[in-house]
Amino acid sequence: MSLYYFAALIFQAVPSLSEPLPPHPTSRICPFNHQSPSAPASQWLNLLTACLAPLVVHIAAGVPSPTIIGGNESLEKPPWSERLPHFNPGSILWRYYAIADRRLRSKIWSREDLVATNALFWDGEHWDGSEVIMIRSRNFPSKLPNSTHVNFLSGSTLATITMTIQGVYSVFIVLTSNSMSSLAHFFAPLAVIGLFRLQSAFWLSDEGAYLPFSNWDGPIMTTPFEARVSEDLDNAWGRRGVIFRSWWICSMAGLAGYALYTCIGDLFTIWAPGRCSLPSQILERVFYTVLTVGALTIHSFYVLRGQSRTTLIPCIQTMWYKIYTYLLILLALLGVTFSAVETGLGWFHWENNGL
């Protein structure tokens, strides 16, 4: 399906950049009619701000700074290639689910546990968000929040409120217009996805900090720490764990199902006689289908295999997950670019700008 979309975009949309094409009865993709640059600079700046606001809030509120652990050789910050997969919405969603799951299964929940559960531990080579590192790090925080839940007067609470308002508004946009192909609304579905932050919002805190500490002696999976994990947390396949994991997979399936439904609907629209779809609309459908179906597949695979006891998605450092993240970035850039050109922004009209 995606290959057909891109082939159609190349052969029908790109040639029309030089000259607007009239609609054709057999066209599947609407001609890419580049409009005149009538919008002033202030207007397209407003459009870009509205476009990028859900993306910026979703990433800024969902990706904390890394916490460095280990010896002197690991004190350097992780390279950008290791950090970039954390910005994948699938990684952010995993973190929201995993934090809520850990709190639900906790028999004892302390301020140290709150800080450790929200941290991204980096030892110079690997990320760690396991239950074992939560136990290991309890003696090394340099700063703790005042409570075992988020402070209501905090940046995290403000981010949750902002994302909730954006999400509710975006739900209204999605349900009423049934399309995010407008430049201002391209990332609106990300705000809808951001509503899943609410399940863990009570325990999303960025108020903690750590002193540099090492992995001590021996391997990370030692018996005493594993025993303490069993004492402090219910089994992931206990009653609470099973109920929450059912919600986890079903809610992800709902996101993916809606994206597939709209994408398949566009496919039938393309093949309907005398009808066509905008290139930006197709790219938007493909982007969110790849995002949600990919996230559902990855989450379900690790949840069903019993690898959901970490707050970091287990494939965070694999090459294929990095490639998947790069693909999402490429699709987003293409979608925003096509939406901007279709909107007729003067910034794309080279002749009138003297370029």
GROMACS .gro file of C-alpha atoms in nm:
model
  355
    1MET     CA    1   0.000   0.000   0.000
    2SER     CA    2   0.276   0.242   0.097
    3LEU     CA    3   0.476   0.167  -0.219
    4TYR     CA    4   0.172   0.246  -0.433
    5TYR     CA    5   0.123   0.575  -0.253
    6PHE     CA    6   0.483   0.686  -0.303
    7ALA     CA    7   0.489   0.578  -0.668
    8ALA     CA    8   0.170   0.774  -0.730
    9LEU     CA    9   0.315   1.078  -0.556
   10ILE     CA   10   0.630   1.069  -0.768
   11PHE     CA   11   0.460   1.027  -1.105
   12GLN     CA   12   0.159   1.256  -1.051
   13ALA     CA   13   0.250   1.513  -0.788
   14VAL     CA   14   0.610   1.606  -0.869
   15PRO     CA   15   0.565   1.693  -1.238
   16SER     CA   16   0.286   1.934  -1.151
   17LEU     CA   17   0.524   2.158  -0.953
   18SER     CA   18   0.616   2.340  -1.270
   19GLU     CA   19   0.260   2.383  -1.398
   20PRO     CA   20  -0.083   2.322  -1.235
   21LEU     CA   21  -0.266   2.029  -1.391
   22PRO     CA   22  -0.643   2.009  -1.439
   23PRO     CA   23  -0.826   1.722  -1.267
   24HIS     CA   24  -0.847   1.408  -1.473
   25PRO     CA   25  -1.140   1.163  -1.447
   26THR     CA   26  -0.902   0.872  -1.389
   27SER     CA   27  -0.665   1.050  -1.146
   28ARG     CA   28  -0.604   0.869  -0.820
   29ILE     CA   29  -0.389   1.142  -0.664
   30CYS     CA   30  -0.517   1.500  -0.680
   31PRO     CA   31  -0.293   1.719  -0.901
   32PHE     CA   32  -0.037   1.901  -0.694
   33ASN     CA   33  -0.155   2.256  -0.769
   34HIS     CA   34   0.096   2.495  -0.617
   35GLN     CA   35  -0.098   2.802  -0.502
   36SER     CA   36   0.024   3.159  -0.524
   37PRO     CA   37   0.204   3.290  -0.216
   38SER     CA   38  -0.075   3.512  -0.086
   39ALA     CA   39  -0.015   3.435   0.283
   40PRO     CA   40   0.210   3.685   0.466
   41ALA     CA   41   0.510   3.568   0.666
   42SER     CA   42   0.328   3.617   0.997
   43GLN     CA   43   0.051   3.382   0.886
   44TRP     CA   44   0.277   3.095   0.786
   45LEU     CA   45   0.475   3.138   1.107
   46ASN     CA   46   0.146   3.093   1.294
   47LEU     CA   47   0.073   2.783   1.087
   48LEU     CA   48   0.415   2.632   1.162
   49THR     CA   49   0.374   2.710   1.531
   50ALA     CA   50   0.036   2.538   1.538
   51CYS     CA   51   0.182   2.247   1.343
   52LEU     CA   52   0.486   2.187   1.562
   53ALA     CA   53   0.333   2.262   1.905
   54PRO     CA   54   0.189   1.909   1.964
   55LEU     CA   55   0.516   1.749   1.847
   56VAL     CA   56   0.735   1.967   2.070
   57VAL     CA   57   0.518   1.919   2.377
   58HIS     CA   58   0.489   1.543   2.317
   59ILE     CA   59   0.868   1.504   2.298
   60ALA     CA   60   0.970   1.757   2.562
   61ALA     CA   61   0.730   1.612   2.819
   62GLY     CA   62   0.794   1.248   2.730
   63VAL     CA   63   1.174   1.223   2.709
   64PRO     CA   64   1.378   1.299   3.024
   65SER     CA   65   1.750   1.369   3.027
   66PRO     CA   66   1.977   1.065   3.071
   67THR     CA   67   2.124   0.974   3.410
   68ILE     CA   68   2.489   0.867   3.383
   69ILE     CA   69   2.604   0.569   3.589
   70GLY     CA   70   2.924   0.364   3.592
   71GLY     CA   71   3.293   0.453   3.617
   72ASN     CA   72   3.483   0.748   3.473
   73GLU     CA   73   3.488   0.590   3.128
   74SER     CA   74   3.109   0.617   3.102
   75LEU     CA   75   3.061   0.975   3.221
   76GLU     CA   76   3.024   1.106   2.866
   77LYS     CA   77   2.671   1.166   2.749
   78PRO     CA   78   2.523   0.911   2.506
   79PRO     CA   79   2.567   0.998   2.136
   80TRP     CA   80   2.275   1.137   1.941
   81SER     CA   81   2.226   0.804   1.762
   82GLU     CA   82   2.155   0.639   2.097
   83ARG     CA   83   1.927   0.916   2.219
   84LEU     CA   84   1.719   0.959   1.903
   85PRO     CA   85   1.510   0.637   1.945
   86HIS     CA   86   1.381   0.777   2.275
   87PHE     CA   87   1.202   1.047   2.074
   88ASN     CA   88   1.006   0.784   1.883
   89PRO     CA   89   0.640   0.814   1.995
   90GLY     CA   90   0.639   0.435   2.039
   91SER     CA   91   0.917   0.469   2.297
   92ILE     CA   92   0.732   0.747   2.478
   93LEU     CA   93   0.411   0.543   2.485
   94TRP     CA   94   0.601   0.242   2.624
   95ARG     CA   95   0.738   0.460   2.903
   96TYR     CA   96   0.389   0.583   3.000
   97TYR     CA   97   0.249   0.230   3.012
   98ALA     CA   98   0.551   0.085   3.196
   99ILE     CA   99   0.553   0.351   3.467
  100ALA     CA  100   0.182   0.300   3.534
  101ASP     CA  101   0.233  -0.078   3.538
  102ARG     CA  102   0.524  -0.060   3.785
  103ARG     CA  103   0.331   0.164   4.023
  104LEU     CA  104   0.026  -0.063   4.001
  105ARG     CA  105   0.234  -0.370   4.093
  106SER     CA  106   0.438  -0.201   4.368
  107LYS     CA  107   0.386  -0.323   4.722
  108ILE     CA  108   0.617  -0.054   4.858
  109TRP     CA  109   0.647   0.278   4.674
  110SER     CA  110   0.904   0.529   4.798
  111ARG     CA  111   1.039   0.860   4.673
  112GLU     CA  112   1.352   0.675   4.561
  113ASP     CA  113   1.137   0.442   4.352
  114LEU     CA  114   0.958   0.738   4.194
  115VAL     CA  115   1.285   0.898   4.088
  116ALA     CA  116   1.439   0.572   3.960
  117THR     CA  117   1.129   0.478   3.761
  118ASN     CA  118   1.140   0.810   3.579
  119ALA     CA  119   1.515   0.802   3.508
  120LEU     CA  120   1.692   0.696   3.189
  121PHE     CA  121   2.006   0.523   3.318
  122TRP     CA  122   2.307   0.511   3.085
  123ASP     CA  123   2.623   0.318   3.176
  124GLY     CA  124   2.835   0.420   2.881
  125GLU     CA  125   2.717   0.137   2.654
  126HIS     CA  126   2.362   0.040   2.746
  127TRP     CA  127   2.036   0.192   2.865
  128ASP     CA  128   1.873   0.050   3.176
  129GLY     CA  129   1.518   0.099   3.304
  130SER     CA  130   1.480  -0.236   3.479
  131GLU     CA  131   1.334  -0.311   3.820
  132VAL     CA  132   1.680  -0.421   3.936
  133ILE     CA  133   1.832  -0.078   3.866
  134MET     CA  134   1.543   0.077   4.060
  135ILE     CA  135   1.654  -0.122   4.366
  136ARG     CA  136   2.026  -0.062   4.307
  137SER     CA  137   1.990   0.316   4.277
  138ARG     CA  138   1.801   0.374   4.602
  139ASN     CA  139   2.110   0.484   4.794
  140PHE     CA  140   2.239   0.733   4.537
  141PRO     CA  141   1.986   1.010   4.472
  142SER     CA  142   2.123   1.360   4.531
  143LYS     CA  143   1.778   1.515   4.512
  144LEU     CA  144   1.438   1.369   4.595
  145PRO     CA  145   1.084   1.504   4.546
  146ASN     CA  146   0.878   1.590   4.851
  147SER     CA  147   0.626   1.315   4.790
  148THR     CA  148   0.584   0.972   4.632
  149HIS     CA  149   0.379   1.129   4.354
  150VAL     CA  150   0.423   1.426   4.126
  151ASN     CA  151   0.415   1.772   4.277
  152PHE     CA  152   0.098   1.944   4.161
  153LEU     CA  153   0.291   2.271   4.119
  154SER     CA  154   0.554   2.135   3.884
  155GLY     CA  155   0.659   2.136   3.522
  156SER     CA  156   0.536   1.779   3.482
  157THR     CA  157   0.185   1.872   3.594
  158LEU     CA  158   0.185   2.174   3.362
  159ALA     CA  159   0.295   1.951   3.074
  160THR     CA  160   0.016   1.702   3.151
  161ILE     CA  161  -0.245   1.979   3.157
  162THR     CA  162  -0.115   2.121   2.830
  163MET     CA  163  -0.113   1.780   2.660
  164THR     CA  164  -0.463   1.704   2.787
  165ILE     CA  165  -0.602   2.028   2.645
  166GLN     CA  166  -0.425   1.968   2.314
  167GLY     CA  167  -0.545   1.608   2.308
  168VAL     CA  168  -0.910   1.690   2.371
  169TYR     CA  169  -0.903   1.960   2.105
  170SER     CA  170  -0.731   1.724   1.861
  171VAL     CA  171  -0.994   1.455   1.922
  172PHE     CA  172  -1.254   1.711   1.820
  173ILE     CA  173  -1.054   1.798   1.507
  174VAL     CA  174  -1.006   1.433   1.411
  175LEU     CA  175  -1.372   1.343   1.460
  176THR     CA  176  -1.511   1.647   1.281
  177SER     CA  177  -1.273   1.686   0.986
  178ASN     CA  178  -1.157   1.321   0.957
  179SER     CA  179  -0.829   1.448   0.809
  180MET     CA  180  -0.513   1.611   0.939
  181SER     CA  181  -0.379   1.702   0.596
  182SER     CA  182  -0.388   2.072   0.687
  183LEU     CA  183  -0.042   2.200   0.782
  184ALA     CA  184  -0.165   2.336   1.117
  185HIS     CA  185  -0.317   2.001   1.213
  186PHE     CA  186  -0.062   1.752   1.078
  187PHE     CA  187   0.068   1.654   1.424
  188ALA     CA  188  -0.271   1.679   1.595
  189PRO     CA  189  -0.301   1.296   1.623
  190LEU     CA  190   0.019   1.302   1.833
  191ALA     CA  191  -0.174   1.511   2.083
  192VAL     CA  192  -0.444   1.242   2.086
  193ILE     CA  193  -0.176   0.980   2.152
  194GLY     CA  194  -0.045   1.208   2.428
  195LEU     CA  195  -0.368   1.151   2.621
  196PHE     CA  196  -0.223   0.812   2.720
  197ARG     CA  197   0.009   1.008   2.948
  198LEU     CA  198  -0.285   1.046   3.186
  199GLN     CA  199  -0.256   0.684   3.304
  200SER     CA  200   0.085   0.756   3.457
  201ALA     CA  201   0.061   1.134   3.506
  202PHE     CA  202   0.038   1.099   3.885
  203TRP     CA  203   0.388   0.944   3.891
  204LEU     CA  204   0.569   1.131   3.613
  205SER     CA  205   0.824   1.342   3.795
  206ASP     CA  206   1.138   1.522   3.680
  207GLU     CA  207   1.237   1.654   4.025
  208GLY     CA  208   1.495   1.387   4.112
  209ALA     CA  209   1.870   1.372   4.047
  210TYR     CA  210   2.155   1.128   4.110
  211LEU     CA  211   2.515   1.130   4.218
  212PRO     CA  212   2.742   0.940   3.976
  213PHE     CA  213   2.744   0.576   4.084
  214SER     CA  214   2.878   0.253   3.942
  215ASN     CA  215   2.743  -0.096   3.899
  216TRP     CA  216   2.938  -0.210   4.206
  217ASP     CA  217   3.078  -0.564   4.197
  218GLY     CA  218   2.941  -0.857   4.001
  219PRO     CA  219   2.684  -0.878   3.723
  220ILE     CA  220   2.373  -0.666   3.732
  221MET     CA  221   2.138  -0.964   3.778
  222THR     CA  222   2.244  -1.075   4.127
  223THR     CA  223   2.028  -1.291   4.354
  224PRO     CA  224   1.986  -1.046   4.646
  225PHE     CA  225   1.856  -0.770   4.421
  226GLU     CA  226   1.626  -1.007   4.233
  227ALA     CA  227   1.490  -1.125   4.566
  228ARG     CA  228   1.421  -0.765   4.670
  229VAL     CA  229   1.241  -0.704   4.342
  230SER     CA  230   1.013  -0.998   4.419
  231GLU     CA  231   0.949  -0.859   4.766
  232ASP     CA  232   0.869  -0.507   4.647
  233LEU     CA  233   0.673  -0.580   4.329
  234ASP     CA  234   0.394  -0.819   4.236
  235ASN     CA  235   0.464  -1.060   3.952
  236ALA     CA  236   0.403  -0.918   3.607
  237TRP     CA  237   0.170  -1.209   3.532
  238GLY     CA  238  -0.027  -1.173   3.852
  239ARG     CA  239  -0.387  -1.050   3.852
  240ARG     CA  240  -0.296  -0.680   3.838
  241GLY     CA  241  -0.029  -0.734   3.578
  242VAL     CA  242  -0.256  -0.934   3.347
  243ILE     CA  243  -0.539  -0.680   3.373
  244PHE     CA  244  -0.307  -0.391   3.296
  245ARG     CA  245  -0.138  -0.573   3.007
  246SER     CA  246  -0.478  -0.647   2.858
  247TRP     CA  247  -0.555  -0.276   2.866
  248TRP     CA  248  -0.208  -0.204   2.724
  249ILE     CA  249  -0.252  -0.420   2.415
  250CYS     CA  250  -0.621  -0.340   2.359
  251SER     CA  251  -0.569   0.037   2.375
  252MET     CA  252  -0.276   0.015   2.135
  253ALA     CA  253  -0.490  -0.198   1.905
  254GLY     CA  254  -0.755   0.075   1.911
  255LEU     CA  255  -0.503   0.336   1.794
  256ALA     CA  256  -0.370   0.111   1.520
  257GLY     CA  257  -0.721   0.004   1.416
  258TYR     CA  258  -0.839   0.360   1.366
  259ALA     CA  259  -0.527   0.449   1.166
  260LEU     CA  260  -0.574   0.142   0.945
  261TYR     CA  261  -0.944   0.221   0.900
  262THR     CA  262  -0.873   0.573   0.774
  263CYS     CA  263  -0.584   0.455   0.556
  264ILE     CA  264  -0.795   0.182   0.392
  265GLY     CA  265  -1.076   0.436   0.349
  266ASP     CA  266  -0.839   0.657   0.152
  267LEU     CA  267  -0.740   0.357  -0.060
  268PHE     CA  268  -1.104   0.306  -0.161
  269THR     CA  269  -1.136   0.681  -0.225
  270ILE     CA  270  -0.839   0.670  -0.461
  271TRP     CA  271  -0.996   0.389  -0.662
  272ALA     CA  272  -1.343   0.544  -0.672
  273PRO     CA  273  -1.427   0.686  -1.019
  274GLY     CA  274  -1.377   1.061  -1.046
  275ARG     CA  275  -1.232   1.098  -0.694
  276CYS     CA  276  -0.880   1.164  -0.569
  277SER     CA  277  -0.680   1.222  -0.250
  278LEU     CA  278  -0.434   1.499  -0.170
  279PRO     CA  279  -0.067   1.394  -0.148
  280SER     CA  280  -0.037   1.541   0.204
  281GLN     CA  281  -0.344   1.347   0.316
  282ILE     CA  282  -0.195   1.022   0.186
  283LEU     CA  283   0.137   1.092   0.359
  284GLU     CA  284  -0.044   1.172   0.681
  285ARG     CA  285  -0.236   0.843   0.665
  286VAL     CA  286   0.081   0.645   0.590
  287PHE     CA  287   0.276   0.816   0.869
  288TYR     CA  288   0.024   0.742   1.143
  289THR     CA  289  -0.045   0.392   1.014
  290VAL     CA  290   0.326   0.305   1.019
  291LEU     CA  291   0.357   0.465   1.365
  292THR     CA  292   0.059   0.300   1.535
  293VAL     CA  293   0.074  -0.041   1.367
  294GLY     CA  294   0.448  -0.056   1.428
  295ALA     CA  295   0.405   0.042   1.793
  296LEU     CA  296   0.126  -0.215   1.841
  297THR     CA  297   0.340  -0.492   1.689
  298ILE     CA  298   0.648  -0.405   1.896
  299HIS     CA  299   0.462  -0.353   2.224
  300SER     CA  300   0.258  -0.672   2.184
  301PHE     CA  301   0.567  -0.878   2.103
  302TYR     CA  302   0.754  -0.775   2.418
  303VAL     CA  303   0.452  -0.773   2.647
  304LEU     CA  304   0.348  -1.125   2.548
  305ARG     CA  305   0.707  -1.246   2.584
  306GLY     CA  306   0.722  -1.115   2.940
  307GLN     CA  307   0.977  -0.841   2.865
  308SER     CA  308   0.767  -0.547   2.984
  309ARG     CA  309   0.924  -0.499   3.328
  310THR     CA  310   1.147  -0.215   3.209
  311THR     CA  311   1.049   0.147   3.157
  312LEU     CA  312   1.255   0.153   2.835
  313ILE     CA  313   1.132  -0.031   2.528
  314PRO     CA  314   1.359  -0.340   2.505
  315CYS     CA  315   1.459  -0.281   2.142
  316ILE     CA  316   1.577   0.076   2.209
  317GLN     CA  317   1.936   0.003   2.095
  318THR     CA  318   1.871  -0.233   1.804
  319MET     CA  319   1.959  -0.121   1.453
  320TRP     CA  320   1.618  -0.209   1.309
  321TYR     CA  321   1.441   0.011   1.568
  322LYS     CA  322   1.672   0.301   1.482
  323ILE     CA  323   1.590   0.253   1.112
  324TYR     CA  324   1.219   0.245   1.200
  325THR     CA  325   1.265   0.576   1.386
  326TYR     CA  326   1.445   0.731   1.088
  327LEU     CA  327   1.159   0.617   0.862
  328LEU     CA  328   0.905   0.792   1.084
  329ILE     CA  329   1.112   1.111   1.076
  330LEU     CA  330   1.132   1.094   0.696
  331LEU     CA  331   0.756   1.041   0.660
  332ALA     CA  332   0.686   1.331   0.897
  333LEU     CA  333   0.919   1.565   0.706
  334LEU     CA  334   0.760   1.468   0.373
  335GLY     CA  335   0.410   1.513   0.513
  336VAL     CA  336   0.482   1.857   0.657
  337THR     CA  337   0.657   1.966   0.335
  338PHE     CA  338   0.369   1.856   0.110
  339SER     CA  339   0.116   2.017   0.346
  340ALA     CA  340   0.310   2.342   0.340
  341VAL     CA  341   0.334   2.351  -0.040
  342GLU     CA  342  -0.036   2.270  -0.075
  343THR     CA  343  -0.116   2.549   0.168
  344GLY     CA  344   0.059   2.788  -0.070
  345LEU     CA  345   0.319   2.931   0.166
  346GLY     CA  346   0.523   3.210   0.012
  347TRP     CA  347   0.839   3.056   0.156
  348PHE     CA  348   0.821   2.783  -0.110
  349HIS     CA  349   0.761   3.019  -0.403
  350TRP     CA  350   1.113   3.085  -0.527
  351GLU     CA  351   1.034   3.316  -0.819
  352ASN     CA  352   0.850   3.577  -0.613
  353ASN     CA  353   1.125   3.572  -0.350
  354GLY     CA  354   1.391   3.645  -0.605
  355LEU     CA  355   1.564   3.310  -0.562
   0.00000   0.00000   0.00000
